[in-house]
Amino acid sequence: MAKALQRSAAEFLPEKLDYRSLVAAASGCEGCDLYKNATQTVFGEGDINSHVMFVGEVPGDEEDLRGHPFVGPAGRLMENALAEVGIDRIKIYLTNSVKHFKWKPRGKRRIHEKPSAREILACDPWLRSELKLVEPQILVALGATAAQSLFGKDFRVTQMRGKWIDSPLAEKAIATIHPSAILRTPDDLREQAYRDFVADLATVSAAMAG
Ligand code: URA
Ligand code: SF4
């Protein structure tokens, strides 16, 4: 009962679940309050026919301004890591669990804030539509937010990362850390965190080749 009364993206879904309709409909989404302080909806992008889908958390400052996912510092780090294992980012589909930037002011800067469980749930209809559209054979969750929305709230990325897991959502599903977490890792540990991330992506790359 309470659930039915909760706002979500569901009421903004288009009739036709093709990519263009989804992007157009999501641009007007008011399924939670995050649209109010964000510049625009940042929908998933990439090759919808690749059957490979990567899911992050939420767009950041640059993504919000430019309207594209993973084009800021975390995105650049990921692009480099993907290139190391031979994955071209335009050949996969990249999206986020939540489609609007969440932030708080600090001086003149906009500081990333973690979306709440309620916001993640509100935005979930977009993610489910993208799953239907892409029908991933390989599904990659980047960080705990994505992993928990895809694989359940008890999922622990630190324990399960880099291993294929059973999921009804894709033949092959896997989680790794979020590239932003690497950027936040202390200097002396960052290189190792990056190498571990690349190793997880190499597992994905091998599955794409196989
Ligand atoms: N972090 C994310 O999870 N997604 C983006 O698009 C950028 C940073
Ligand atoms: Fe809609 Fe998601 Fe944006 Fe909330 S974050 S307004 S549910 S697109």
PDB file of C-alpha atoms and ligand atoms in Angstrom:
ATOM      1  CA  MET A   1       0.000   0.000   0.000  1.00  0.00           C
ATOM      2  CA  ALA A   2       2.602   2.547   1.091  1.00  0.00           C
ATOM      3  CA  LYS A   3       4.739   1.429  -1.805  1.00  0.00           C
ATOM      4  CA  ALA A   4       2.064   2.200  -4.394  1.00  0.00           C
ATOM      5  CA  LEU A   5       1.872   5.740  -3.087  1.00  0.00           C
ATOM      6  CA  GLN A   6       5.576   6.354  -3.435  1.00  0.00           C
ATOM      7  CA  ARG A   7       6.695   8.470  -6.330  1.00  0.00           C
ATOM      8  CA  SER A   8       8.942   6.850  -8.863  1.00  0.00           C
ATOM      9  CA  ALA A   9      10.031   6.969 -12.467  1.00  0.00           C
ATOM     10  CA  ALA A  10       7.359   4.368 -13.300  1.00  0.00           C
ATOM     11  CA  GLU A  11       4.739   6.960 -14.194  1.00  0.00           C
ATOM     12  CA  PHE A  12       7.129   8.602 -16.665  1.00  0.00           C
ATOM     13  CA  LEU A  13       7.930   5.484 -18.680  1.00  0.00           C
ATOM     14  CA  PRO A  14       7.020   5.769 -22.362  1.00  0.00           C
ATOM     15  CA  GLU A  15       4.659   3.339 -24.028  1.00  0.00           C
ATOM     16  CA  LYS A  16       7.339   2.153 -26.405  1.00  0.00           C
ATOM     17  CA  LEU A  17      10.501   0.987 -24.726  1.00  0.00           C
ATOM     18  CA  ASP A  18      12.879   1.803 -27.571  1.00  0.00           C
ATOM     19  CA  TYR A  19      16.005   3.819 -26.829  1.00  0.00           C
ATOM     20  CA  ARG A  20      14.866   7.146 -28.275  1.00  0.00           C
ATOM     21  CA  SER A  21      11.556   7.018 -26.468  1.00  0.00           C
ATOM     22  CA  LEU A  22      13.264   6.171 -23.208  1.00  0.00           C
ATOM     23  CA  VAL A  23      15.751   9.030 -23.492  1.00  0.00           C
ATOM     24  CA  ALA A  24      12.994  11.496 -24.371  1.00  0.00           C
ATOM     25  CA  ALA A  25      10.768  10.337 -21.525  1.00  0.00           C
ATOM     26  CA  ALA A  26      13.581  10.256 -18.975  1.00  0.00           C
ATOM     27  CA  SER A  27      14.482  13.842 -19.829  1.00  0.00           C
ATOM     28  CA  GLY A  28      11.190  14.871 -18.226  1.00  0.00           C
ATOM     29  CA  CYS A  29      11.311  12.535 -15.248  1.00  0.00           C
ATOM     30  CA  GLU A  30      10.226  13.904 -11.888  1.00  0.00           C
ATOM     31  CA  GLY A  31      10.119  10.534 -10.177  1.00  0.00           C
ATOM     32  CA  CYS A  32      12.054  11.844  -7.168  1.00  0.00           C
ATOM     33  CA  ASP A  33      13.376  15.241  -6.077  1.00  0.00           C
ATOM     34  CA  LEU A  34      16.801  14.930  -7.662  1.00  0.00           C
ATOM     35  CA  TYR A  35      15.733  16.538 -10.946  1.00  0.00           C
ATOM     36  CA  LYS A  36      15.156  19.806  -9.098  1.00  0.00           C
ATOM     37  CA  ASN A  37      18.805  20.610  -8.468  1.00  0.00           C
ATOM     38  CA  ALA A  38      20.336  18.916 -11.494  1.00  0.00           C
ATOM     39  CA  THR A  39      20.944  20.322 -14.963  1.00  0.00           C
ATOM     40  CA  GLN A  40      19.528  17.405 -16.919  1.00  0.00           C
ATOM     41  CA  THR A  41      18.836  13.695 -16.945  1.00  0.00           C
ATOM     42  CA  VAL A  42      21.925  11.668 -17.818  1.00  0.00           C
ATOM     43  CA  PHE A  43      20.635   8.522 -19.475  1.00  0.00           C
ATOM     44  CA  GLY A  44      22.688   5.465 -20.407  1.00  0.00           C
ATOM     45  CA  GLU A  45      24.634   5.499 -23.670  1.00  0.00           C
ATOM     46  CA  GLY A  46      26.567   3.219 -25.923  1.00  0.00           C
ATOM     47  CA  ASP A  47      25.887   0.231 -28.112  1.00  0.00           C
ATOM     48  CA  ILE A  48      22.449  -1.094 -27.231  1.00  0.00           C
ATOM     49  CA  ASN A  49      23.105  -4.132 -29.425  1.00  0.00           C
ATOM     50  CA  SER A  50      26.317  -5.120 -27.684  1.00  0.00           C
ATOM     51  CA  HIS A  51      24.597  -7.168 -24.967  1.00  0.00           C
ATOM     52  CA  VAL A  52      27.256  -5.842 -22.596  1.00  0.00           C
ATOM     53  CA  MET A  53      26.026  -3.431 -19.943  1.00  0.00           C
ATOM     54  CA  PHE A  54      27.987  -1.570 -17.274  1.00  0.00           C
ATOM     55  CA  VAL A  55      26.088   0.099 -14.453  1.00  0.00           C
ATOM     56  CA  GLY A  56      27.535   2.849 -12.245  1.00  0.00           C
ATOM     57  CA  GLU A  57      26.004   4.856  -9.430  1.00  0.00           C
ATOM     58  CA  VAL A  58      24.976   8.373 -10.360  1.00  0.00           C
ATOM     59  CA  PRO A  59      26.256  11.023 -12.763  1.00  0.00           C
ATOM     60  CA  GLY A  60      28.817  13.444 -11.371  1.00  0.00           C
ATOM     61  CA  ASP A  61      29.361  17.154 -11.889  1.00  0.00           C
ATOM     62  CA  GLU A  62      30.740  16.925 -15.435  1.00  0.00           C
ATOM     63  CA  GLU A  63      28.190  14.341 -16.484  1.00  0.00           C
ATOM     64  CA  ASP A  64      25.433  16.628 -15.224  1.00  0.00           C
ATOM     65  CA  LEU A  65      26.737  19.595 -17.206  1.00  0.00           C
ATOM     66  CA  ARG A  66      27.452  17.654 -20.376  1.00  0.00           C
ATOM     67  CA  GLY A  67      24.543  15.238 -20.296  1.00  0.00           C
ATOM     68  CA  HIS A  68      26.606  12.097 -20.867  1.00  0.00           C
ATOM     69  CA  PRO A  69      27.546   9.295 -18.465  1.00  0.00           C
ATOM     70  CA  PHE A  70      31.138   8.691 -17.387  1.00  0.00           C
ATOM     71  CA  VAL A  71      32.733  11.729 -19.003  1.00  0.00           C
ATOM     72  CA  GLY A  72      34.294  13.150 -15.804  1.00  0.00           C
ATOM     73  CA  PRO A  73      37.373  12.008 -13.834  1.00  0.00           C
ATOM     74  CA  ALA A  74      35.933   8.585 -12.925  1.00  0.00           C
ATOM     75  CA  GLY A  75      34.837   8.061 -16.514  1.00  0.00           C
ATOM     76  CA  ARG A  76      38.282   8.899 -17.856  1.00  0.00           C
ATOM     77  CA  LEU A  77      39.889   6.499 -15.401  1.00  0.00           C
ATOM     78  CA  MET A  78      37.480   3.795 -16.469  1.00  0.00           C
ATOM     79  CA  GLU A  79      38.041   4.484 -20.134  1.00  0.00           C
ATOM     80  CA  ASN A  80      41.781   4.009 -19.616  1.00  0.00           C
ATOM     81  CA  ALA A  81      41.225   0.798 -17.673  1.00  0.00           C
ATOM     82  CA  LEU A  82      38.864  -0.511 -20.363  1.00  0.00           C
ATOM     83  CA  ALA A  83      41.412   0.345 -23.047  1.00  0.00           C
ATOM     84  CA  GLU A  84      44.060  -1.631 -21.180  1.00  0.00           C
ATOM     85  CA  VAL A  85      41.955  -4.766 -21.511  1.00  0.00           C
ATOM     86  CA  GLY A  86      40.929  -4.038 -25.079  1.00  0.00           C
ATOM     87  CA  ILE A  87      37.380  -2.838 -24.499  1.00  0.00           C
ATOM     88  CA  ASP A  88      36.300   0.194 -26.500  1.00  0.00           C
ATOM     89  CA  ARG A  89      33.731   2.108 -24.494  1.00  0.00           C
ATOM     90  CA  ILE A  90      31.596   2.866 -27.536  1.00  0.00           C
ATOM     91  CA  LYS A  91      31.065  -0.869 -28.003  1.00  0.00           C
ATOM     92  CA  ILE A  92      29.372  -1.378 -24.640  1.00  0.00           C
ATOM     93  CA  TYR A  93      26.326   0.165 -23.016  1.00  0.00           C
ATOM     94  CA  LEU A  94      27.119   2.362 -20.013  1.00  0.00           C
ATOM     95  CA  THR A  95      24.565   3.625 -17.547  1.00  0.00           C
ATOM     96  CA  ASN A  96      23.933   4.529 -13.915  1.00  0.00           C
ATOM     97  CA  SER A  97      21.519   3.334 -11.234  1.00  0.00           C
ATOM     98  CA  VAL A  98      20.344   6.917 -10.736  1.00  0.00           C
ATOM     99  CA  LYS A  99      20.018   9.360 -13.623  1.00  0.00           C
ATOM    100  CA  HIS A 100      20.290  12.759 -11.948  1.00  0.00           C
ATOM    101  CA  PHE A 101      23.351  14.265 -10.258  1.00  0.00           C
ATOM    102  CA  LYS A 102      23.009  14.550  -6.493  1.00  0.00           C
ATOM    103  CA  TRP A 103      25.147  17.156  -4.812  1.00  0.00           C
ATOM    104  CA  LYS A 104      25.584  19.603  -2.002  1.00  0.00           C
ATOM    105  CA  PRO A 105      27.361  22.950  -2.207  1.00  0.00           C
ATOM    106  CA  ARG A 106      30.810  23.436  -0.730  1.00  0.00           C
ATOM    107  CA  GLY A 107      31.905  26.964  -1.472  1.00  0.00           C
ATOM    108  CA  LYS A 108      31.502  27.301  -5.213  1.00  0.00           C
ATOM    109  CA  ARG A 109      31.860  23.601  -5.824  1.00  0.00           C
ATOM    110  CA  ARG A 110      29.157  20.985  -6.145  1.00  0.00           C
ATOM    111  CA  ILE A 111      30.119  17.947  -4.109  1.00  0.00           C
ATOM    112  CA  HIS A 112      28.802  14.508  -5.056  1.00  0.00           C
ATOM    113  CA  GLU A 113      26.347  12.978  -2.628  1.00  0.00           C
ATOM    114  CA  LYS A 114      25.329   9.364  -2.455  1.00  0.00           C
ATOM    115  CA  PRO A 115      21.767   8.751  -3.587  1.00  0.00           C
ATOM    116  CA  SER A 116      19.456   7.410  -0.896  1.00  0.00           C
ATOM    117  CA  ALA A 117      17.831   3.976  -1.020  1.00  0.00           C
ATOM    118  CA  ARG A 118      14.578   5.713  -1.847  1.00  0.00           C
ATOM    119  CA  GLU A 119      16.075   7.613  -4.787  1.00  0.00           C
ATOM    120  CA  ILE A 120      17.708   4.462  -6.108  1.00  0.00           C
ATOM    121  CA  LEU A 121      14.354   2.702  -5.949  1.00  0.00           C
ATOM    122  CA  ALA A 122      12.560   5.640  -7.571  1.00  0.00           C
ATOM    123  CA  CYS A 123      14.959   5.576 -10.508  1.00  0.00           C
ATOM    124  CA  ASP A 124      14.975   1.798 -10.860  1.00  0.00           C
ATOM    125  CA  PRO A 125      12.269   1.700 -13.610  1.00  0.00           C
ATOM    126  CA  TRP A 126      14.751   3.362 -15.998  1.00  0.00           C
ATOM    127  CA  LEU A 127      17.406   0.806 -15.195  1.00  0.00           C
ATOM    128  CA  ARG A 128      14.919  -2.048 -15.642  1.00  0.00           C
ATOM    129  CA  SER A 129      13.906  -0.603 -19.024  1.00  0.00           C
ATOM    130  CA  GLU A 130      17.547  -0.452 -20.075  1.00  0.00           C
ATOM    131  CA  LEU A 131      17.987  -4.076 -19.025  1.00  0.00           C
ATOM    132  CA  LYS A 132      15.013  -5.015 -21.219  1.00  0.00           C
ATOM    133  CA  LEU A 133      16.390  -3.015 -24.100  1.00  0.00           C
ATOM    134  CA  VAL A 134      19.987  -4.230 -23.982  1.00  0.00           C
ATOM    135  CA  GLU A 135      19.229  -7.770 -22.774  1.00  0.00           C
ATOM    136  CA  PRO A 136      22.766  -8.042 -21.452  1.00  0.00           C
ATOM    137  CA  GLN A 137      24.636 -11.279 -21.762  1.00  0.00           C
ATOM    138  CA  ILE A 138      27.327  -9.665 -19.670  1.00  0.00           C
ATOM    139  CA  LEU A 139      26.295  -7.350 -16.848  1.00  0.00           C
ATOM    140  CA  VAL A 140      28.869  -5.414 -14.841  1.00  0.00           C
ATOM    141  CA  ALA A 141      28.019  -3.567 -11.638  1.00  0.00           C
ATOM    142  CA  LEU A 142      30.435  -0.791 -10.701  1.00  0.00           C
ATOM    143  CA  GLY A 143      30.391  -0.324  -6.939  1.00  0.00           C
ATOM    144  CA  ALA A 144      27.947  -1.134  -4.174  1.00  0.00           C
ATOM    145  CA  THR A 145      25.035   1.022  -5.301  1.00  0.00           C
ATOM    146  CA  ALA A 146      24.783  -0.690  -8.676  1.00  0.00           C
ATOM    147  CA  ALA A 147      25.600  -4.116  -7.279  1.00  0.00           C
ATOM    148  CA  GLN A 148      22.927  -3.874  -4.623  1.00  0.00           C
ATOM    149  CA  SER A 149      20.262  -2.574  -6.966  1.00  0.00           C
ATOM    150  CA  LEU A 150      21.034  -5.356  -9.439  1.00  0.00           C
ATOM    151  CA  PHE A 151      21.994  -8.269  -7.211  1.00  0.00           C
ATOM    152  CA  GLY A 152      20.220  -7.525  -3.952  1.00  0.00           C
ATOM    153  CA  LYS A 153      20.862  -5.419  -0.913  1.00  0.00           C
ATOM    154  CA  ASP A 154      22.954  -8.057   0.838  1.00  0.00           C
ATOM    155  CA  PHE A 155      25.500  -8.140  -1.958  1.00  0.00           C
ATOM    156  CA  ARG A 156      29.015  -7.296  -0.763  1.00  0.00           C
ATOM    157  CA  VAL A 157      31.284  -5.994  -3.498  1.00  0.00           C
ATOM    158  CA  THR A 158      34.413  -6.343  -1.383  1.00  0.00           C
ATOM    159  CA  GLN A 159      33.798 -10.079  -0.980  1.00  0.00           C
ATOM    160  CA  MET A 160      32.315 -10.891  -4.365  1.00  0.00           C
ATOM    161  CA  ARG A 161      34.145  -8.635  -6.799  1.00  0.00           C
ATOM    162  CA  GLY A 162      35.756 -10.096  -9.862  1.00  0.00           C
ATOM    163  CA  LYS A 163      33.838 -13.383  -9.691  1.00  0.00           C
ATOM    164  CA  TRP A 164      30.972 -14.403 -11.914  1.00  0.00           C
ATOM    165  CA  ILE A 165      27.782 -14.585  -9.937  1.00  0.00           C
ATOM    166  CA  ASP A 166      24.396 -16.153 -10.577  1.00  0.00           C
ATOM    167  CA  SER A 167      21.813 -13.621 -11.624  1.00  0.00           C
ATOM    168  CA  PRO A 168      18.567 -13.871 -13.557  1.00  0.00           C
ATOM    169  CA  LEU A 169      19.489 -10.577 -15.247  1.00  0.00           C
ATOM    170  CA  ALA A 170      22.280 -11.867 -17.477  1.00  0.00           C
ATOM    171  CA  GLU A 171      24.052 -15.036 -18.464  1.00  0.00           C
ATOM    172  CA  LYS A 172      27.169 -13.594 -16.912  1.00  0.00           C
ATOM    173  CA  ALA A 173      27.061 -11.074 -14.113  1.00  0.00           C
ATOM    174  CA  ILE A 174      29.898  -9.593 -12.146  1.00  0.00           C
ATOM    175  CA  ALA A 175      30.675  -6.702  -9.828  1.00  0.00           C
ATOM    176  CA  THR A 176      33.775  -4.640  -9.305  1.00  0.00           C
ATOM    177  CA  ILE A 177      34.560  -1.458  -7.452  1.00  0.00           C
ATOM    178  CA  HIS A 178      33.496   1.927  -8.685  1.00  0.00           C
ATOM    179  CA  PRO A 179      36.175   3.913 -10.535  1.00  0.00           C
ATOM    180  CA  SER A 180      35.475   6.872  -8.197  1.00  0.00           C
ATOM    181  CA  ALA A 181      36.589   4.679  -5.297  1.00  0.00           C
ATOM    182  CA  ILE A 182      39.993   4.375  -6.965  1.00  0.00           C
ATOM    183  CA  LEU A 183      40.238   8.158  -7.198  1.00  0.00           C
ATOM    184  CA  ARG A 184      39.511   8.365  -3.469  1.00  0.00           C
ATOM    185  CA  THR A 185      42.057   5.677  -2.530  1.00  0.00           C
ATOM    186  CA  PRO A 186      45.095   7.045  -0.635  1.00  0.00           C
ATOM    187  CA  ASP A 187      48.121   7.691  -2.861  1.00  0.00           C
ATOM    188  CA  ASP A 188      50.167   4.717  -1.706  1.00  0.00           C
ATOM    189  CA  LEU A 189      47.377   2.247  -2.423  1.00  0.00           C
ATOM    190  CA  ARG A 190      45.876   3.779  -5.540  1.00  0.00           C
ATOM    191  CA  GLU A 191      48.032   2.028  -8.112  1.00  0.00           C
ATOM    192  CA  GLN A 192      47.172  -1.368  -6.618  1.00  0.00           C
ATOM    193  CA  ALA A 193      43.461  -0.477  -6.516  1.00  0.00           C
ATOM    194  CA  TYR A 194      43.672   0.460 -10.180  1.00  0.00           C
ATOM    195  CA  ARG A 195      45.482  -2.802 -11.070  1.00  0.00           C
ATOM    196  CA  ASP A 196      42.820  -4.812  -9.239  1.00  0.00           C
ATOM    197  CA  PHE A 197      40.117  -2.953 -11.176  1.00  0.00           C
ATOM    198  CA  VAL A 198      41.887  -3.679 -14.469  1.00  0.00           C
ATOM    199  CA  ALA A 199      42.125  -7.358 -13.474  1.00  0.00           C
ATOM    200  CA  ASP A 200      38.340  -7.489 -12.963  1.00  0.00           C
ATOM    201  CA  LEU A 201      37.804  -5.808 -16.325  1.00  0.00           C
ATOM    202  CA  ALA A 202      40.136  -8.345 -17.934  1.00  0.00           C
ATOM    203  CA  THR A 203      37.733 -11.060 -16.747  1.00  0.00           C
ATOM    204  CA  VAL A 204      34.927  -9.199 -18.513  1.00  0.00           C
ATOM    205  CA  SER A 205      37.016  -8.725 -21.623  1.00  0.00           C
ATOM    206  CA  ALA A 206      37.827 -12.435 -21.786  1.00  0.00           C
ATOM    207  CA  ALA A 207      34.112 -13.263 -21.579  1.00  0.00           C
ATOM    208  CA  MET A 208      33.358 -10.779 -24.358  1.00  0.00           C
ATOM    209  CA  ALA A 209      35.970 -12.418 -26.549  1.00  0.00           C
ATOM    210  CA  GLY A 210      34.802 -15.924 -25.679  1.00  0.00           C
TER     211      GLY A 210
HETATM  212  N1  URA B   1      30.177   8.022 -11.546  1.00  0.00           N
HETATM  213  C1  URA B   1      29.148   7.256 -11.972  1.00  0.00           C
HETATM  214  O1  URA B   1      28.718   6.329 -11.302  1.00  0.00           O
HETATM  215  N2  URA B   1      28.611   7.532 -13.121  1.00  0.00           N
HETATM  216  C2  URA B   1      29.017   8.513 -13.893  1.00  0.00           C
HETATM  217  O2  URA B   1      28.426   8.691 -14.961  1.00  0.00           O
HETATM  218  C3  URA B   1      30.101   9.300 -13.442  1.00  0.00           C
HETATM  219  C4  URA B   1      30.665   9.028 -12.262  1.00  0.00           C
HETATM  220 FE1  SF4 B   2      13.613  10.520 -12.239  1.00  0.00          FE
HETATM  221 FE2  SF4 B   2      15.756   9.119 -11.581  1.00  0.00          FE
HETATM  222 FE3  SF4 B   2      15.942  11.726 -11.951  1.00  0.00          FE
HETATM  223 FE4  SF4 B   2      14.728  10.801  -9.793  1.00  0.00          FE
HETATM  224  S1  SF4 B   2      16.906  10.552 -10.310  1.00  0.00           S
HETATM  225  S2  SF4 B   2      13.979  12.442 -11.146  1.00  0.00           S
HETATM  226  S3  SF4 B   2      13.730   8.967 -10.628  1.00  0.00           S
HETATM  227  S4  SF4 B   2      15.449  10.212 -13.527  1.00  0.00           S
END
